[in-house]
XYZ file of C-alpha atoms in Angstrom:
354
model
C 253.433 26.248 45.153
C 251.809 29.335 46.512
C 248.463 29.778 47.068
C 246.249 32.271 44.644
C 243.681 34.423 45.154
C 240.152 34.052 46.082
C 237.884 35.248 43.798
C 234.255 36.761 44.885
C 232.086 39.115 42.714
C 234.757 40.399 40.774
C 237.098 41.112 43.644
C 240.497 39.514 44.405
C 241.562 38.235 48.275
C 244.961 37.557 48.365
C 246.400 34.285 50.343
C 247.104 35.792 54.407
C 244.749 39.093 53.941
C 240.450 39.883 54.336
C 238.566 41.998 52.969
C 234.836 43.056 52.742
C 233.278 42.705 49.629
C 229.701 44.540 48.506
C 227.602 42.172 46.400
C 225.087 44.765 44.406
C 221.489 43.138 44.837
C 219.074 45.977 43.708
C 218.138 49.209 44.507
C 215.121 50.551 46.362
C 211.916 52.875 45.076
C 214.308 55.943 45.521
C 217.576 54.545 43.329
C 219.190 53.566 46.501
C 221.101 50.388 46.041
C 221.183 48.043 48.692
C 224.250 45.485 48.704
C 225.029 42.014 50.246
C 228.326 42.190 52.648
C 230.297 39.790 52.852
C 233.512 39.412 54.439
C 235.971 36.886 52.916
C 239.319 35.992 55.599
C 241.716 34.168 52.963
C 244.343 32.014 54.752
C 248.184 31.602 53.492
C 247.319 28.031 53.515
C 245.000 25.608 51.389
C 242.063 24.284 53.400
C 238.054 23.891 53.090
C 235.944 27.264 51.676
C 233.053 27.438 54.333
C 230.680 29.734 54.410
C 228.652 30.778 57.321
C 225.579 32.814 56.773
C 222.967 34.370 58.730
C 219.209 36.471 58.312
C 218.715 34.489 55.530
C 214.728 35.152 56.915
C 215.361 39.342 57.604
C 214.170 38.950 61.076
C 216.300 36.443 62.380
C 219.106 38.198 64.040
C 221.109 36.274 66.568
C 223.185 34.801 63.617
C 224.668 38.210 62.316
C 225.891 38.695 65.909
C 227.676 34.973 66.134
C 229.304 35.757 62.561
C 230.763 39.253 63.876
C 231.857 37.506 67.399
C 233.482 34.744 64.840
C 235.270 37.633 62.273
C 236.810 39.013 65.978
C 238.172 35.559 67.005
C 241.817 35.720 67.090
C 242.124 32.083 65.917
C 241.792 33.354 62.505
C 244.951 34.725 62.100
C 246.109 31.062 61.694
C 243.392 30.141 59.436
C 243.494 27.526 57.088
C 241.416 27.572 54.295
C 239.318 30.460 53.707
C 235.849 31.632 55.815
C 233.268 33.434 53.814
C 231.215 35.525 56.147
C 227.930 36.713 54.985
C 226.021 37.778 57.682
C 223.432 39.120 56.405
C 221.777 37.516 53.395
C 217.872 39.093 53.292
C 219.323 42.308 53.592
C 215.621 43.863 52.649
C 214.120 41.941 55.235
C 216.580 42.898 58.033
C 216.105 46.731 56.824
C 212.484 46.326 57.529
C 212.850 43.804 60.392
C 210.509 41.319 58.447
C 211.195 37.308 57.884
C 210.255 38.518 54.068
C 211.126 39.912 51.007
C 208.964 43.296 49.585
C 206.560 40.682 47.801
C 206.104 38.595 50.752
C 208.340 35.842 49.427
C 210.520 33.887 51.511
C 214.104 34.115 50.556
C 214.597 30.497 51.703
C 212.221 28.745 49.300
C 213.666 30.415 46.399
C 216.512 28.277 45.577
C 218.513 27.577 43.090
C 216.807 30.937 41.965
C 216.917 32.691 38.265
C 218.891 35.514 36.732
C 215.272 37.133 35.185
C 212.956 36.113 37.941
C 211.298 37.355 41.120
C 213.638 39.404 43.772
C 213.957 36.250 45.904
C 214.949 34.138 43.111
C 217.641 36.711 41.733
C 218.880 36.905 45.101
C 218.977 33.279 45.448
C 220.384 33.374 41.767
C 222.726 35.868 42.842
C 223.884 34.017 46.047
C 224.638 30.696 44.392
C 226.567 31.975 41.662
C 229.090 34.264 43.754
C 229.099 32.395 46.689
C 227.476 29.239 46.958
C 229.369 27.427 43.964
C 232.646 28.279 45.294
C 232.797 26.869 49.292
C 232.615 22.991 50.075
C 230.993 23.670 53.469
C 227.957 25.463 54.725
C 226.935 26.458 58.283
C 223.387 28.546 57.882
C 222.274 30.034 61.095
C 218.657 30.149 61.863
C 216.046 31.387 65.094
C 212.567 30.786 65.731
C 210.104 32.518 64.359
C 208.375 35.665 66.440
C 206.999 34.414 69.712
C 208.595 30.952 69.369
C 211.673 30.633 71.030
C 213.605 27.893 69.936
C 216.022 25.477 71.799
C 219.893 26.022 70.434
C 219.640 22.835 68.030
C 221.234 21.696 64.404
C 218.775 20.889 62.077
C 220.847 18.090 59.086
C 219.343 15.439 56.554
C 222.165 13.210 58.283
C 222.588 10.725 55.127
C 226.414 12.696 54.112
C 228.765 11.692 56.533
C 230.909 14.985 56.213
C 227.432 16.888 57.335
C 227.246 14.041 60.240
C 230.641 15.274 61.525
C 229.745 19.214 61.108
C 226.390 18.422 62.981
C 228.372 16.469 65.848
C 231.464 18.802 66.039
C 229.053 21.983 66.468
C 228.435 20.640 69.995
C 223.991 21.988 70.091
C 222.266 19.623 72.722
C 220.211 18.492 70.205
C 220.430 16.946 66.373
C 217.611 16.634 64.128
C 217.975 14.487 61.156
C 215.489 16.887 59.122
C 214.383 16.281 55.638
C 214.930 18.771 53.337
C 212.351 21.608 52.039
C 212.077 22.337 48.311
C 213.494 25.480 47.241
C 216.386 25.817 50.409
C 219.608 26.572 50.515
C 220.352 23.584 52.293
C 218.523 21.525 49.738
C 220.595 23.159 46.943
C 223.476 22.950 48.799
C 222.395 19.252 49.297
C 221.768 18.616 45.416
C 225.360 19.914 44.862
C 226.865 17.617 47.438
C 228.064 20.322 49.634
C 227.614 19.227 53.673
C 225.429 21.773 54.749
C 224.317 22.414 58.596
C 221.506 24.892 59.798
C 221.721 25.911 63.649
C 218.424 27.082 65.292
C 218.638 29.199 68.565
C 216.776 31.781 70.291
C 213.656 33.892 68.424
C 212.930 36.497 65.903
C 214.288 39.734 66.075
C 215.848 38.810 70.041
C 219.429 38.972 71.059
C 219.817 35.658 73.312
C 223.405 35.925 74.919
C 223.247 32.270 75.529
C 221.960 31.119 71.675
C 224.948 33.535 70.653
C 227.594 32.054 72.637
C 226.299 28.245 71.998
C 226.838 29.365 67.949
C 230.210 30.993 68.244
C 231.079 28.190 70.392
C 229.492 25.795 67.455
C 230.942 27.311 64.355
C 234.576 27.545 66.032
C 234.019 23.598 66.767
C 233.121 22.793 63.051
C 236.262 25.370 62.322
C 238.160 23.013 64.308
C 236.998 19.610 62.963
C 237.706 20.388 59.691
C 241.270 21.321 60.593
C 241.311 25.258 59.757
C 242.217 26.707 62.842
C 244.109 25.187 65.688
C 242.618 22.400 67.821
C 242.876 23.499 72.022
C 245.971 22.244 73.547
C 244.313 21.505 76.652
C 240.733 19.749 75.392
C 238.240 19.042 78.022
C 237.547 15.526 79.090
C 235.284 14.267 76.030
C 231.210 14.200 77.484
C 228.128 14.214 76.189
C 227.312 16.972 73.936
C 224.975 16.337 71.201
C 222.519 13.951 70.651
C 220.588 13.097 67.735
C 216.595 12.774 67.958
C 214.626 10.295 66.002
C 211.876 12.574 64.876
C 209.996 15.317 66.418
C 206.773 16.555 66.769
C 204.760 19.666 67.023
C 201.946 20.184 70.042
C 198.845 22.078 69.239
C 196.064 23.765 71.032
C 192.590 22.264 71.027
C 190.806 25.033 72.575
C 191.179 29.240 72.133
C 192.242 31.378 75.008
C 195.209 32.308 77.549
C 197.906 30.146 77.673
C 200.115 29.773 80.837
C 203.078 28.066 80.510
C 203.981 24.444 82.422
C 206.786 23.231 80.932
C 210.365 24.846 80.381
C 212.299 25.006 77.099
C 214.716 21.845 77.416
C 212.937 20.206 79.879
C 212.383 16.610 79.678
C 209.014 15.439 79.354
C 206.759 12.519 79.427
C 203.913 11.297 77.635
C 200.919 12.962 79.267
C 202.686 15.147 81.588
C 200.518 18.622 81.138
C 202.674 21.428 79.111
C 199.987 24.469 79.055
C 196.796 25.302 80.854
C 194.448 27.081 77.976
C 191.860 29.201 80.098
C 189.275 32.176 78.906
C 189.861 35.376 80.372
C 187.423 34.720 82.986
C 188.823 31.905 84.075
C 185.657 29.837 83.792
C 186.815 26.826 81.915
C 190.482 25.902 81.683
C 192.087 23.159 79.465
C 195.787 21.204 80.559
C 197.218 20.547 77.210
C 199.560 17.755 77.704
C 202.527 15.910 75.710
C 202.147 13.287 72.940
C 204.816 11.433 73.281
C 208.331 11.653 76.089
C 210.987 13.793 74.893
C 212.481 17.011 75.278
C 210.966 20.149 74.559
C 212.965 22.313 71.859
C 210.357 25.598 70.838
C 207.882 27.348 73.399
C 205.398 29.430 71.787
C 206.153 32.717 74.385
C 202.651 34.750 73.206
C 199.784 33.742 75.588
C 197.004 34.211 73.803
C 196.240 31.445 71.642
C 193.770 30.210 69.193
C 192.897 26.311 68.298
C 195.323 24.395 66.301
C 198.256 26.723 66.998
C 201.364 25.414 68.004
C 202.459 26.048 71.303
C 205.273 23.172 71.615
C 207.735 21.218 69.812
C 209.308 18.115 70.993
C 212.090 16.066 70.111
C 211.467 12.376 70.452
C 214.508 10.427 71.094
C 215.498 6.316 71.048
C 217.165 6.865 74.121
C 216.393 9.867 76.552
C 217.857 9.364 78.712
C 221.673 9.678 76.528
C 219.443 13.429 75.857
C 219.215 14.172 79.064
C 223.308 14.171 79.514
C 223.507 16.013 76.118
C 221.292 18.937 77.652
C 222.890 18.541 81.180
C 226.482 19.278 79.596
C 225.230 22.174 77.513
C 223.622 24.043 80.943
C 226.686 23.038 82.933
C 229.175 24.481 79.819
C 227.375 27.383 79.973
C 226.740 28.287 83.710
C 230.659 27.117 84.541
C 231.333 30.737 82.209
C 228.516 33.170 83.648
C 225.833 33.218 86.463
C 223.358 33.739 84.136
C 220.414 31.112 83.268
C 221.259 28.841 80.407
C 217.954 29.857 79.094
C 216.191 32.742 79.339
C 214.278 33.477 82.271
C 210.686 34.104 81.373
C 207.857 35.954 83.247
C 206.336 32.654 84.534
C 209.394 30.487 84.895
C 208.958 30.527 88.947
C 205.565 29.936 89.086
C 205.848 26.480 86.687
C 208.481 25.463 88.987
């Protein structure tokens, strides 16, 4: 029996064909309206619906550049199933370059959202309806916030065992088996039993070459789990790729000032082993800040000056860290067997921590 159209916001993608396809949100002070792209690729054959989104928080833009990178990837033409591509979801925040909505809401705490609400809850509203209600797999790409520069990582409430396989097949060094947050899209998507993954990499409104590549790379490996477009005919030997921490845990400053910089985003780390040296600007008192607990070290807060109780450092606890330390070794060593360049990016004090 052939294969029928795919339906989106009143438009019509026929079976082999894409298309882009303007979701009206609202309009600005000045009548302007302001649309949602999305880009539907409809394959001749039946398969999953998965959706891959990005800038669902305005500001975070390495995920619009892995979705166009993924549109370009000539394994589509053989795609089975059909990808729905919206790479931009907070298109008012992106406009502005803010993690926000115009009220200050955050898009991401807005779901399952209302018809008659708030902007961020007709957006959410809008989203489910046209979009979300229609794909049986999610892949929501993420960054750090501004000055935090996150390790490329999948973030998963790891209890669905088709969201188990997305998180492994992605191929990030590290998994977190994170509980869900009232009002996300991954904890609607949850509630409707859709396997939903969220990929962190890189920092607010930063193009990381590396974060992009490790979620092209990712979202091309869920692609290929789920069987809609060609596996490699030559696979690499199977290693190490991913490994999934037991819980993780945010490090703090206890003391105001300049911070300079120990440790190294994916380093391994040991309990008490000094991260950070706090100092005044006179450099009459300084402070080592060290680690709670062994692990590996997935967010660097990259601003230096600090105030108490910030947090500076996250780290990813693991039951064995040894199995994390192969995960991370494989991702550096997939990534500097393709270009010269760092795995991550160099920063201004990298060669004095060394």
């Amino acid at each position: 029996m052939a294969r029928g159209p795919f339906e989106i916001a009143g438009h019509q993608v026929e079976p082999g064909s894409r298309e882009m396809v303007e979701i009206p949100v609202a309009k600005l002070y000045t009548h302007t309206p302001l649309n949602i792209p999305v880009e539907v690729v409809h394959g001749r054959r039946d398969g999953p619906v998965l959706m891959v989104c990005g800038a669902i928080h305005g500001d975070e833009i390495n995920g619009v550049e892995i979705i166009r990178r993924v549109l370009n990837n000539s394994a589509l033409r053989h795609l089975r199933g059909t990808l729905v591509a919206v790479p931009i979801v907070n298109i008012f925040g992106f406009v502005q370059r803010t993690r926000y909505l115009p009220d200050r809401r955050d898009l991401n705490r807005c779901f399952p959202g209302t018809e008659s609400g708030s902007l961020g809850a007709r957006i959410a509203y809008l989203l489910r309806t046209q979009i979300m209600e229609k794909v049986t797999h999610i892949i929501d790409l993420h960054t750090g916030a501004m000055h935090r520069f996150n390790l490329p990582q999948i973030r998963a409430q790891l209890k669905n065992p088709e969201t188990t396989r997305m998180a492994e097949a992605f191929g990030a060094p590290v998994i977190i088996n994170s509980g869900l947050r009232d009002g996300s899209l991954r904890a609607y998507a949850d509630s409707r039993d859709i396997p939903v993954i969220t990929f962190e990499g890189g920092e607010a409104l930063r193009f990381d070459g590396v974060v992009i590549g490790s979620g092209v790379k990712g979202v091309m490996r869920v692609m290929r789990e789920l069987e809609m477009v060609p596996r490699k005919k030559s696979p690499k030997a199977s290693k190490k790729r991913s490994e999934i921490a037991a819980n993780s845990q945010w490090v703090r400053t206890d003391t105001d000032g300049i911070m300079r910089p120990v440790a190294q985003l994916g380093q391994k780390v040991r309990k008490g082993q000094k991260l950070a040296i706090v100092a005044n600007p006179f450099g009459e008192s300084e402070t080592a800040i060290t680690s709670p607990c062994s692990g590996i070290v997935i967010c660097v807060n990259n601003l230096p000056l600090v105030n108490e109780g910030e947090a500076i450092y996250h780290i990813a606890r693991f039951d064995e860290l040894s199995e994390a330390e192969k995960a991370m070794d494989y991702f550096r060593s997939s990534f500097d067997a393709e270009t010269s360049e760092a795995v991550m990016p160099v920063h201004p004090w990298d060669e004095q921590s060394k």
